[in-house]
Amino acid sequence: MADLLANPWLRGIASSVVIATGVLTIAAWAIWFERKFAARMQNRVGPNVVGPAGLLQPLADALKLLRKEVLVPRKADAVLFRLAPALALFLTIAVVAAIPWGKDIYVADLDIGLLWVLAMSGMMLFPLWLAGWSSNNKYALFGGMRAVAQGISYEIPLLLSAMVPVVLAGSFNLREIVEYQSVHGWFAIWPPGIGVLAFVIFFATSLAEANRIPFDIPEAESELIAGVSVEYSAMSYGLFPMVEYVHTWLSSAVASVLFLGGWSGPGSSIWIIGLAWMLLKTSILFAFIYAMRWTLVRFRADQLMHFCWKWLVPVTLGLVCLAAVWVNVTAGGR
Amino acid sequence: MTFSCLQPPPLPDPHIDLESYEAGADLMVLNLGPQHPSTHGVFRIKLVLDGEIIVKAVSYPGYLHRGVEKLFEKLTYAQVTPIVDKNDYLSPMINEQAINMVFEAGLGIEVPRRARWMRTIIAELQRIASHLVAIGTFVLDVGGAIGGGASMFMYTFRDRELILDIFEELTGCRFHYNTHQVGGQRHDVPVGWDAKILSAIATIEQSLDMYDTLTSKNNIFRDRSEGVGVLGRDLALQLGLNGPVGRASGVDLDLRRDAPYHLYDELDVHVPVLMEGDCLARFKLRALEVRESIRLIRILLEDVPEGPIAALKPSKGPTAVKIKDGQWYVGVESPRGELGHYLIASASANKGMSPYRLKIRPPSLHLVSLVPWLLPGNSLSDAIAILGSLDPVMGEVDR
């Protein structure tokens, strides 16, 4: 067994299967968690029929969707229409590869890990646009156009705010960023002001990347009915919300790696405690996203753009400069 | 009130000629509805869009037409009440009252004081229930069915539930009550009703403060609703708008104060009026009216009049009421504006047992008539917010 895992090919395949499955499983129960959480916020009960406390509800939903027929509208571009959800799932799972879940728990220890994560989540625009365009539906087209406009705009403050930890830690490698924080303290706390602002902006813009309220204008149910996924049915529809949950979960994971010290914490030299710290931090951010989702209303498309280009971009540019100055003043460390 | 005698100047046609629109513009036609989730019923608007900006909006009501006005001519006066419940399905009690009041005017009978007292309380409770739905659905339209809007919607529906419980205790029904009859009420007040009402309105008063925190103190909500869909006072007057939408635009008219019926002449109704005329003003005004209704109910519950609840004996059959020749108009203040019924009675129509003609003036139809004026120039997102802030009920528009 041990010499089997020494083979880099087998090790890569095994680790990616285990970690991708783990993330998808967590995302499935994140749906259950959100439904329960939202129900509690709204004085409802939430899912409680399938399994104890409704815990098997995600499985039931998936089974129901799998048994249904995938309908392709007659005038839709059938190839792109079928490709879009699959591509969305592929890109989301590709993000998982570079995220370190513990000291030695990762698929690939990339030197440009952060770039890989941001590139793959940035590519999520393609499936959304493909779905919006190939559906041959005006509401879906609106959703796709809004997704592209929003994604391109919010990419910039997202990248710039992610540059702050990179500048401070001096590395694109997510594992090294975490190790730097485990020695010097979380970037969300230190350096004062710069770190916490970068954290808030990164978190907010990653919400926009994952199309969560208040930035969920691409799907905007009350205006666009379901946005890009309006023509989809069965599991090809089911992949869109699923991808959204995975994406939100991964955004929380990346935010906790970049700013909250990832797996570091008391006792994190034992791998399972490190993993627990990572999952705990990610879960808290994730729960916060849903508390916000069920409280706020959404922006209008033009207000969203104003907010991005007039506030977020200048502020994040300033933050990167300040972080560079900080690193020079403190001579790379403290 | 002087404007009733003014002849309004002719309105300009809101439907612009697309040929005269900017040459080379890439316009798109989008059908909003009839099955769109945010049109509050089956309502279709044909939108001509330039990008996301609406250039022209043409409304097509009529998908919920049931022909009730024709049906009235076949039914007897006693049979009409359960039908009108379905017109404005968010305030069925006020529909019942309005139609029975016009029959009472035709018969020339006086409704006993206790029945009028009951009707006043019921009308105010129904106004609260209807406004709670309007508040909830507006936030739902702004905030999304899967998001903050849905939470607010759930909260307002939870509070509306208290009022439905009160009505259920009174009538046995939750929605289509049929508790008003010509000359009075069908069901007398149950024991302990007033205590239940007082606790319900206390709860609602508390929740109103929470709604305020969630909405008008929330920056995103303000950005979405402030200055959006501004309705001027002149246009409101020309289109015959009153009710909350008119009052949010400065039309200071409320039939409860200006043409009192029930027990409103004994009450000092404070009518809130705002001048802004935007979505936020309409939203705020409904919350103010809920507070005013709560105040009125508290005053009414202090003094319970004794006596009969109906002027006529309970009708044994559907033919008990007969109205002779004549014409009557009665308007009441429904949660959407003036709900008027115009009755032409004739002894020849079904031997005087059915109306010769009964015309409804639904306030929602006038709200929907705003669509071609208010929507152009706004984005698609704002169009949904504006429709939500008008709060039309399609059952009443199409009848």
XYZ file of C-alpha atoms in Angstrom:
733
model
C 0.000 0.000 0.000
C 2.686 2.443 1.038
C 4.754 1.808 -2.096
C 1.631 2.204 -4.217
C 1.168 5.722 -2.821
C 4.813 6.478 -3.480
C 3.963 6.398 -7.186
C 3.221 10.102 -7.990
C 0.543 9.182 -10.565
C -1.386 6.954 -8.219
C -0.948 9.386 -5.365
C -2.253 12.243 -7.493
C -5.299 10.309 -8.650
C -6.077 9.013 -5.169
C -5.708 12.388 -3.480
C -7.786 14.203 -6.088
C -10.572 11.611 -5.855
C -10.619 11.749 -2.066
C -10.474 15.529 -1.781
C -12.880 16.282 -4.639
C -15.381 13.777 -3.252
C -14.954 15.258 0.193
C -15.612 18.762 -1.065
C -18.671 17.686 -3.081
C -20.039 15.819 -0.074
C -19.551 18.810 2.138
C -21.275 20.985 -0.477
C -24.266 18.625 -0.567
C -24.729 18.940 3.166
C -24.033 22.626 2.965
C -27.302 22.793 1.029
C -29.040 21.026 3.909
C -27.329 23.368 6.363
C -28.436 26.431 4.449
C -32.011 25.292 4.205
C -32.170 24.595 7.919
C -30.415 27.843 8.714
C -32.687 29.928 6.490
C -35.723 28.170 7.925
C -34.651 29.047 11.448
C -34.108 32.661 10.396
C -37.620 32.785 8.977
C -39.422 30.973 11.812
C -39.907 27.877 9.689
C -38.918 24.274 10.281
C -37.024 23.467 7.100
C -36.470 19.976 5.675
C -37.426 17.410 8.327
C -39.000 14.463 6.525
C -36.226 12.622 4.679
C -33.961 11.042 7.279
C -33.328 12.344 10.795
C -33.740 16.141 10.827
C -33.995 16.007 7.051
C -30.343 15.049 6.718
C -30.968 12.894 3.652
C -32.763 15.696 1.806
C -29.761 16.508 -0.476
C -29.634 12.850 -1.547
C -33.353 12.808 -2.240
C -33.084 15.997 -4.285
C -30.172 14.620 -6.295
C -31.995 11.347 -6.958
C -35.094 13.202 -8.072
C -33.118 15.376 -10.448
C -31.178 12.404 -11.847
C -34.361 10.549 -12.709
C -35.778 13.417 -14.736
C -35.400 13.980 -18.429
C -32.866 16.487 -19.703
C -34.819 18.723 -22.059
C -33.012 20.718 -24.715
C -35.077 23.523 -26.254
C -35.608 23.019 -29.974
C -33.865 26.218 -31.018
C -31.070 26.006 -28.467
C -27.472 25.326 -29.422
C -27.566 21.733 -28.196
C -23.825 21.145 -27.862
C -23.049 24.294 -25.909
C -26.259 23.877 -23.940
C -25.137 20.482 -22.676
C -21.524 21.549 -22.297
C -22.143 24.535 -20.024
C -23.125 22.779 -16.760
C -20.433 20.131 -17.210
C -17.811 22.809 -17.783
C -19.015 24.679 -14.709
C -18.617 21.581 -12.563
C -15.184 20.837 -14.043
C -13.860 24.328 -13.361
C -15.186 24.364 -9.825
C -13.585 21.061 -8.958
C -10.352 22.194 -10.605
C -10.159 24.960 -7.987
C -9.962 22.302 -5.264
C -6.582 21.112 -6.559
C -4.548 23.991 -5.184
C -6.271 24.564 -1.852
C -4.366 23.169 1.139
C -6.851 21.654 3.586
C -4.161 20.765 6.114
C -0.404 20.738 6.493
C -0.060 17.788 4.087
C -3.604 17.579 2.742
C -3.641 18.912 -0.781
C -3.766 17.592 -4.322
C -0.987 19.732 -5.776
C 1.486 21.966 -4.001
C 1.677 24.595 -6.718
C 4.061 27.522 -6.552
C 1.390 29.598 -8.252
C -1.448 28.063 -6.272
C -3.272 31.332 -5.779
C -3.121 32.132 -9.489
C -4.528 28.688 -10.292
C -7.447 29.231 -7.886
C -8.249 32.692 -9.196
C -7.882 31.660 -12.839
C -10.158 28.665 -12.495
C -12.842 30.555 -10.581
C -12.500 33.438 -13.039
C -13.163 31.026 -15.905
C -16.550 30.300 -14.332
C -17.834 33.131 -16.511
C -17.586 30.910 -19.574
C -20.118 28.277 -18.558
C -22.507 30.980 -17.355
C -22.235 32.873 -20.612
C -22.463 29.654 -22.648
C -25.600 28.646 -20.767
C -27.116 32.094 -21.163
C -26.362 32.328 -24.858
C -27.066 28.762 -25.958
C -30.469 28.591 -24.230
C -31.892 30.970 -26.838
C -34.014 32.604 -24.177
C -34.089 36.335 -23.505
C -34.079 35.989 -19.748
C -31.144 33.580 -19.912
C -29.344 35.967 -22.265
C -29.810 38.779 -19.763
C -28.468 36.549 -17.026
C -25.441 35.626 -19.104
C -24.694 39.248 -20.024
C -25.003 40.355 -16.428
C -22.784 37.480 -15.285
C -20.047 38.475 -17.701
C -20.234 42.184 -16.889
C -20.193 41.520 -13.165
C -17.513 38.842 -13.342
C -15.105 40.942 -15.391
C -15.540 43.939 -13.102
C -15.240 42.103 -9.813
C -12.263 40.074 -10.975
C -10.075 43.161 -10.583
C -10.690 44.033 -6.909
C -10.685 40.293 -6.162
C -7.217 39.857 -7.649
C -5.892 43.068 -6.133
C -7.126 42.269 -2.636
C -5.671 38.763 -2.964
C -2.347 40.419 -3.823
C -2.130 41.901 -0.319
C -1.338 38.579 1.410
C 0.915 37.674 -1.515
C 2.940 40.836 -1.042
C 3.051 40.370 2.715
C 4.001 36.688 2.631
C 6.184 37.008 -0.449
C 4.732 33.922 -2.117
C 1.960 32.762 -4.448
C 2.034 29.342 -2.847
C -1.047 28.950 -0.643
C 0.757 26.524 1.665
C 3.568 29.020 2.229
C 1.085 31.833 2.836
C -0.512 29.750 5.589
C 2.858 28.825 7.070
C 3.872 32.481 7.098
C 0.669 33.312 8.968
C 1.162 30.482 11.444
C 4.420 32.168 12.427
C 3.510 35.851 12.134
C -0.219 35.928 12.810
C -3.317 36.204 10.629
C -3.355 38.721 7.797
C -6.903 39.637 8.761
C -5.466 41.115 11.990
C -1.938 42.094 11.047
C -0.842 44.546 9.599
C -3.501 46.725 11.252
C -6.078 48.238 8.923
C -4.610 46.986 5.651
C -5.198 43.315 6.363
C -8.726 43.567 7.651
C -9.802 45.854 4.813
C -8.269 43.527 2.238
C -10.040 40.614 3.918
C -13.435 42.320 3.834
C -13.011 43.322 0.189
C -11.765 39.883 -0.820
C -14.699 38.277 0.926
C -17.231 40.644 -0.640
C -15.828 40.307 -4.143
C -15.668 36.541 -3.885
C -19.388 36.693 -3.099
C -19.795 38.543 -6.372
C -17.751 35.850 -8.117
C -19.963 33.152 -6.646
C -23.132 35.149 -7.498
C -24.397 35.389 -3.955
C -26.697 38.066 -2.563
C -26.275 41.053 -2.585
C -24.409 40.428 -5.845
C -26.643 37.766 -7.369
C -27.935 39.785 -10.311
C -27.106 37.077 -12.904
C -29.805 34.831 -11.500
C -32.057 37.497 -9.882
C -35.160 35.294 -9.557
C -37.563 38.187 -9.144
C -36.490 39.794 -12.432
C -34.952 37.094 -14.605
C -36.925 34.170 -13.147
C -33.831 31.944 -12.900
C -31.315 33.812 -15.033
C -28.938 31.589 -16.964
C -30.487 28.330 -15.785
C -34.035 29.209 -16.848
C -34.181 26.663 -19.698
C -32.384 23.839 -17.910
C -34.059 20.802 -16.438
C -33.133 17.689 -14.481
C -29.517 17.243 -13.374
C -28.199 19.675 -15.951
C -30.169 22.249 -13.981
C -29.149 20.712 -10.669
C -25.488 21.250 -11.491
C -25.892 25.035 -11.442
C -26.996 25.411 -7.812
C -24.571 22.660 -6.857
C -21.686 24.474 -8.525
C -22.789 27.625 -6.748
C -22.627 25.935 -3.356
C -19.240 24.378 -4.090
C -18.003 27.724 -5.355
C -19.216 29.519 -2.231
C -17.643 26.871 -0.035
C -14.341 27.159 -1.902
C -14.432 30.968 -1.750
C -14.763 30.698 2.014
C -11.880 28.210 2.043
C -9.626 30.495 -0.012
C -10.516 33.484 2.172
C -9.655 31.554 5.315
C -6.384 30.365 3.769
C -5.375 33.854 2.676
C -6.470 35.854 5.687
C -7.440 33.617 8.611
C -4.371 31.406 8.741
C -5.862 28.340 7.031
C -5.176 25.172 9.000
C -2.946 26.898 11.569
C -4.176 27.014 15.147
C -3.482 25.415 18.514
C -2.482 21.761 18.034
C -2.390 21.993 14.265
C 0.803 19.896 14.058
C -1.524 16.874 14.255
C -3.065 16.636 10.790
C -6.639 16.010 11.883
C -6.691 19.037 14.179
C -5.255 21.182 11.405
C -7.974 19.922 9.072
C -10.568 20.641 11.734
C -9.313 24.219 12.116
C -9.477 24.728 8.364
C -13.014 23.319 8.130
C -14.132 25.334 11.145
C -12.867 28.638 9.744
C -14.354 27.869 6.335
C -17.681 26.892 7.882
C -17.905 30.088 9.896
C -17.324 32.210 6.785
C -19.790 30.043 4.885
C -22.459 30.462 7.573
C -21.827 34.188 7.532
C -22.445 34.277 3.780
C -25.825 32.633 4.332
C -26.782 34.864 7.233
C -26.116 37.753 4.873
C -27.923 36.100 1.997
C -31.137 35.743 3.944
C -31.006 39.288 5.283
C -29.976 41.613 2.479
C -31.660 42.637 -0.749
C -29.778 42.806 -4.013
C -28.102 45.639 -5.868
C -29.150 46.819 -9.285
C -26.735 46.042 -12.114
C -25.552 49.636 -12.583
C -25.168 50.224 -8.829
C -23.035 47.106 -8.711
C -20.712 48.496 -11.391
C -20.482 51.892 -9.698
C -19.598 50.231 -6.412
C -16.899 48.169 -8.088
C -15.188 50.730 -10.305
C -15.563 53.806 -8.118
C -14.843 52.279 -4.725
C -13.406 48.799 -4.718
C -10.798 49.162 -7.467
C -9.175 52.375 -6.133
C -9.275 51.142 -2.539
C -7.689 47.793 -3.367
C -5.007 49.470 -5.489
C -4.189 51.642 -2.493
C -4.132 48.607 -0.239
C -1.604 46.796 -2.428
C 0.639 49.887 -2.383
C 0.305 50.205 1.386
C 1.128 46.515 1.823
C 4.263 46.949 -0.328
C 5.304 49.966 1.740
C 4.656 48.020 4.925
C 6.843 45.152 3.767
C 9.673 47.546 2.892
C 9.397 49.517 6.122
C 9.392 46.424 8.282
C 12.097 44.839 6.081
C 10.097 41.787 5.110
C 9.248 40.643 8.592
C 8.588 41.840 12.036
C -61.467 69.055 -2.082
C -61.713 71.216 -5.127
C -60.143 69.085 -7.802
C -63.286 67.015 -8.391
C -64.702 69.781 -10.605
C -61.488 70.442 -12.524
C -61.291 69.226 -16.081
C -57.848 67.613 -16.439
C -55.842 68.602 -19.516
C -55.487 65.829 -22.071
C -52.677 63.439 -21.247
C -49.821 62.940 -23.678
C -49.631 59.444 -25.149
C -47.093 57.503 -23.091
C -46.529 55.021 -25.895
C -43.740 56.600 -27.922
C -43.487 55.920 -31.622
C -40.521 53.596 -31.940
C -39.743 54.998 -35.405
C -38.822 58.276 -33.744
C -36.477 56.567 -31.272
C -32.737 56.942 -31.755
C -31.796 55.579 -35.174
C -29.742 52.397 -35.192
C -30.676 51.442 -31.650
C -30.751 47.687 -31.128
C -34.104 47.221 -29.456
C -35.345 43.994 -27.945
C -38.911 43.029 -27.133
C -39.333 41.193 -23.859
C -42.618 39.748 -22.673
C -42.810 40.193 -18.933
C -45.478 37.741 -17.970
C -48.173 36.494 -17.965
C -46.396 33.801 -15.984
C -43.580 35.895 -14.594
C -43.182 35.434 -10.823
C -43.025 39.153 -10.104
C -46.128 40.434 -11.858
C -48.333 39.626 -8.846
C -50.767 37.485 -10.732
C -51.303 36.883 -14.398
C -50.371 40.201 -15.963
C -48.426 40.707 -19.141
C -46.293 43.714 -20.025
C -44.645 43.987 -23.384
C -41.357 45.766 -22.831
C -39.207 47.278 -25.548
C -35.694 47.370 -24.201
C -32.573 49.225 -25.237
C -29.978 47.168 -23.399
C -31.469 46.973 -19.945
C -33.314 50.281 -20.178
C -37.027 50.197 -20.932
C -38.003 52.334 -23.902
C -41.670 51.482 -24.071
C -44.024 49.464 -21.915
C -47.424 48.225 -23.049
C -49.596 46.488 -20.487
C -51.987 43.673 -21.340
C -54.311 42.892 -18.441
C -57.227 40.531 -18.840
C -55.774 37.103 -18.196
C -57.819 36.771 -15.014
C -61.103 37.982 -16.468
C -63.953 36.010 -14.925
C -66.879 38.125 -16.002
C -68.149 38.845 -12.507
C -69.969 41.997 -13.536
C -72.032 39.985 -15.999
C -72.477 37.291 -13.397
C -73.956 39.852 -10.974
C -76.856 40.310 -13.384
C -77.732 36.627 -13.082
C -77.359 36.310 -9.309
C -79.658 37.701 -6.687
C -78.483 40.362 -4.274
C -77.939 37.835 -1.491
C -75.837 35.630 -3.756
C -73.408 38.350 -4.826
C -71.372 38.611 -1.605
C -69.347 35.382 -1.868
C -68.435 36.238 -5.478
C -66.805 39.577 -4.687
C -64.451 37.919 -2.185
C -62.425 36.780 -5.157
C -62.034 40.227 -6.715
C -59.475 41.830 -4.473
C -58.295 38.625 -2.910
C -55.996 40.402 -0.505
C -58.833 42.338 1.120
C -62.010 40.267 0.635
C -63.693 41.725 3.709
C -63.619 45.254 2.295
C -65.045 43.999 -1.006
C -67.939 42.403 0.834
C -68.570 45.575 2.807
C -68.458 47.784 -0.260
C -70.949 45.766 -2.254
C -73.337 45.334 0.653
C -73.169 49.068 1.364
C -74.404 49.865 -2.132
C -77.283 47.416 -1.702
C -78.108 48.988 1.649
C -78.094 52.396 -0.020
C -80.508 51.000 -2.609
C -82.808 49.613 0.054
C -82.426 52.764 2.160
C -81.916 50.827 5.373
C -79.851 51.808 8.363
C -77.227 49.318 9.536
C -77.248 48.841 13.336
C -74.458 50.500 15.274
C -72.937 47.243 16.479
C -72.688 45.972 12.909
C -71.066 49.218 11.794
C -68.632 48.940 14.691
C -67.771 45.407 13.621
C -67.352 46.498 10.025
C -64.967 49.282 11.017
C -62.766 46.924 13.021
C -62.866 44.293 10.292
C -61.980 46.884 7.647
C -58.989 48.131 9.624
C -57.754 44.601 10.350
C -58.126 43.761 6.676
C -56.206 46.893 5.753
C -53.356 45.801 8.020
C -53.374 42.304 6.501
C -53.368 43.654 2.965
C -50.615 46.177 3.629
C -48.493 43.482 5.264
C -48.681 41.479 2.041
C -47.818 44.608 0.048
C -44.799 45.332 2.249
C -43.598 41.734 2.100
C -43.999 41.298 -1.632
C -42.290 44.596 -2.401
C -39.193 43.505 -0.488
C -39.506 40.130 -2.174
C -39.409 41.849 -5.573
C -36.411 43.946 -4.618
C -34.538 41.270 -2.725
C -35.166 38.026 -4.461
C -37.257 34.985 -3.741
C -34.166 33.170 -2.468
C -32.687 35.833 -0.258
C -33.368 38.677 2.111
C -36.665 39.416 0.412
C -37.969 35.976 1.244
C -37.187 36.434 4.938
C -39.136 39.668 5.050
C -41.969 38.013 3.135
C -42.104 35.222 5.706
C -42.159 37.696 8.589
C -45.024 39.705 7.138
C -46.978 36.557 6.345
C -46.465 35.344 9.899
C -48.020 38.587 11.151
C -50.831 38.439 8.603
C -51.562 34.959 9.901
C -52.589 36.467 13.251
C -55.260 38.513 11.505
C -56.456 35.543 9.469
C -56.801 33.650 12.763
C -58.979 36.445 14.119
C -61.178 36.322 11.029
C -61.311 32.557 11.211
C -62.567 32.741 14.758
C -65.246 35.182 13.649
C -66.420 33.525 10.452
C -64.988 30.007 10.274
C -63.161 30.828 7.049
C -59.673 32.055 6.379
C -60.068 33.725 3.039
C -63.520 33.780 1.471
C -65.524 34.852 4.458
C -69.064 35.656 3.285
C -69.740 37.230 6.661
C -71.382 40.457 5.497
C -74.961 40.515 4.351
C -77.378 43.161 3.243
C -78.232 45.110 6.387
C -75.534 43.852 8.719
C -73.360 40.980 9.760
C -73.918 37.262 9.621
C -71.684 36.260 12.560
C -71.597 37.968 15.949
C -68.395 38.671 17.834
C -67.035 35.561 19.600
C -66.114 35.688 23.288
C -62.616 37.035 23.931
C -62.271 38.441 20.422
C -61.097 41.867 21.592
C -58.296 40.427 23.739
C -57.114 38.418 20.770
C -57.160 41.465 18.503
C -55.252 43.545 21.037
C -52.501 40.950 21.400
C -52.277 40.520 17.619
C -51.928 44.240 16.901
C -49.378 44.601 19.696
C -47.281 41.905 18.005
C -47.658 43.589 14.626
C -46.683 46.958 16.063
C -43.477 45.425 17.395
C -42.675 43.732 14.099
C -43.124 47.031 12.246
C -40.060 48.368 14.027
C -38.133 45.289 12.937
C -39.273 45.738 9.326
C -38.032 49.291 9.509
C -34.583 48.121 10.585
C -34.510 45.508 7.849
C -35.595 47.810 5.058
C -35.625 51.583 5.271
C -32.512 51.602 7.483
C -30.715 49.297 5.049
C -28.555 51.141 2.544
C -28.959 48.641 -0.281
C -32.725 48.739 0.078
C -32.714 52.531 0.079
C -30.509 52.599 -3.022
C -32.944 50.319 -4.768
C -36.110 52.227 -3.864
C -35.266 55.894 -3.254
C -36.007 58.076 -6.273
C -37.115 55.070 -8.314
C -40.381 55.271 -10.224
C -41.296 58.793 -9.163
C -44.991 59.514 -9.673
C -45.880 63.199 -9.789
C -48.999 64.583 -8.109
C -50.467 65.882 -11.379
C -50.184 62.552 -13.153
C -51.644 60.811 -10.109
C -54.658 63.136 -10.195
C -55.118 62.807 -13.934
C -55.095 59.019 -13.786
C -57.564 59.035 -10.918
C -55.182 57.552 -8.393
C -55.910 57.681 -4.727
C -55.135 55.309 -1.930
C -51.597 54.703 -0.696
C -50.015 55.257 -4.118
C -51.773 58.596 -4.548
C -51.093 59.673 -0.973
C -47.384 58.853 -1.381
C -47.429 61.353 -4.277
C -49.183 64.086 -2.312
C -52.834 63.418 -3.211
C -54.370 64.120 0.182
C -57.552 62.089 -0.172
C -58.877 59.378 2.069
C -62.532 58.425 1.986
C -62.424 57.398 5.628
C -61.875 61.041 6.494
C -63.406 62.867 3.514
C -66.571 60.821 2.948
C -66.922 58.860 6.172
C -68.905 55.665 6.348
C -69.189 52.985 9.089
C -68.045 54.661 12.325
C -65.280 56.725 10.734
C -67.164 59.998 11.295
C -66.727 59.463 15.038
C -63.033 58.674 14.681
C -60.323 61.182 13.995
C -58.502 59.464 11.137
C -54.984 60.812 10.692
C -54.164 60.386 7.021
C -50.425 60.129 6.338
C -49.353 61.937 3.169
C -45.870 61.904 1.652
C -44.668 64.093 -1.197
C -41.771 62.100 -2.691
C -43.834 59.741 -4.844
C -41.064 57.163 -5.211
C -41.067 53.475 -4.335
C -39.660 54.135 -0.875
C -42.425 56.653 -0.122
C -45.108 54.182 -1.183
C -43.478 51.535 0.960
C -43.172 53.803 3.988
C -46.702 55.099 3.621
C -48.134 51.607 3.904
C -46.222 51.073 7.138
C -47.583 54.391 8.446
C -51.113 53.361 7.513
C -50.702 50.096 9.392
C -49.732 52.091 12.471
C -52.748 54.350 11.987
C -55.065 51.345 11.651
C -53.639 49.897 14.852
C -54.393 53.171 16.617
C -57.976 53.215 15.289
C -58.613 49.622 16.353
C -57.400 50.405 19.872
C -59.840 53.333 20.094
C -62.702 51.240 18.698
C -62.149 48.401 21.132
C -62.508 50.724 24.122
C -66.257 51.019 23.650
C -68.236 48.021 22.429
C -71.784 48.954 21.363
C -74.567 46.538 22.249
C -77.529 45.685 20.081
C -78.455 43.678 16.992
C -75.907 42.954 14.302
C -78.281 43.033 11.330
C -81.115 45.290 10.299
C -82.929 42.610 8.340
C -83.819 39.158 9.536
C -81.309 36.502 8.446
C -82.249 35.725 4.870
C -83.927 32.377 4.509
C -83.538 32.251 0.755
C -81.622 34.012 -1.966
C -84.637 36.089 -3.035
C -85.203 37.986 0.205
C -83.735 41.307 -1.006
C -85.497 43.320 -3.707
C -84.405 46.779 -4.807
C -86.628 49.118 -6.778
C -85.571 51.339 -9.688
C -82.686 53.701 -9.082
C -78.971 54.328 -9.266
C -76.499 54.438 -6.408
C -72.765 54.839 -6.086
C -70.862 53.933 -2.937
C -67.096 54.280 -2.614
C -65.067 52.931 0.243
C -61.377 53.208 1.046
C -59.855 49.863 0.209
C -56.138 49.237 0.899
C -55.471 50.169 -2.732
C -57.634 53.249 -3.074
C -61.235 54.040 -3.757
C -63.211 50.884 -4.333
C -66.469 52.030 -5.887
C -69.631 50.152 -6.776
C -72.185 51.698 -9.094
C -75.549 49.973 -8.955
C -78.361 50.401 -11.437
C -81.369 48.560 -10.070
C -84.487 47.896 -12.035
C -87.704 46.210 -11.055
C -87.621 44.497 -14.425
C -84.310 42.749 -13.837
C -85.174 39.299 -12.462
C -88.257 40.808 -10.747
C -86.044 43.274 -8.859
C -83.995 40.532 -7.266
C -80.844 41.056 -9.362
C -78.914 44.204 -10.281
C -79.680 45.561 -13.733
C -76.037 46.568 -13.920
C -73.368 46.625 -11.260
C -70.142 48.376 -12.216
C -67.031 48.073 -10.092
C -64.440 50.813 -9.967
C -61.383 48.804 -8.980
C -58.449 50.835 -7.620
C -55.982 48.289 -8.976
C -56.995 49.008 -12.571
C -55.911 52.614 -12.072
C -52.634 51.411 -10.554
C -51.976 49.220 -13.571
C -52.731 52.162 -15.868
C -49.530 53.742 -14.542
C -47.348 51.110 -16.217
C -46.788 52.932 -19.567
C -45.856 56.131 -17.707
C -43.683 54.868 -14.897
C -41.640 52.097 -16.494
C -39.915 53.751 -19.514
C -36.474 55.091 -18.649
C -35.944 52.592 -15.858
C -34.001 49.357 -15.974
C -35.631 45.949 -15.887
C -34.744 45.545 -12.201
C -36.410 48.831 -11.346
C -39.483 47.895 -13.348
C -40.022 44.948 -11.026
C -39.530 47.149 -7.980
C -42.014 49.720 -9.309
C -44.649 47.075 -10.050
C -44.167 45.680 -6.559
C -44.545 49.095 -4.966
C -47.850 49.734 -6.762
C -49.277 46.509 -5.316
C -52.042 45.827 -7.862
C -54.276 42.797 -7.420
C -55.030 41.175 -10.740
C -58.284 39.602 -9.603
C -59.611 43.115 -9.207
C -58.106 44.542 -12.390
C -59.577 41.903 -14.676
C -62.695 40.995 -12.647
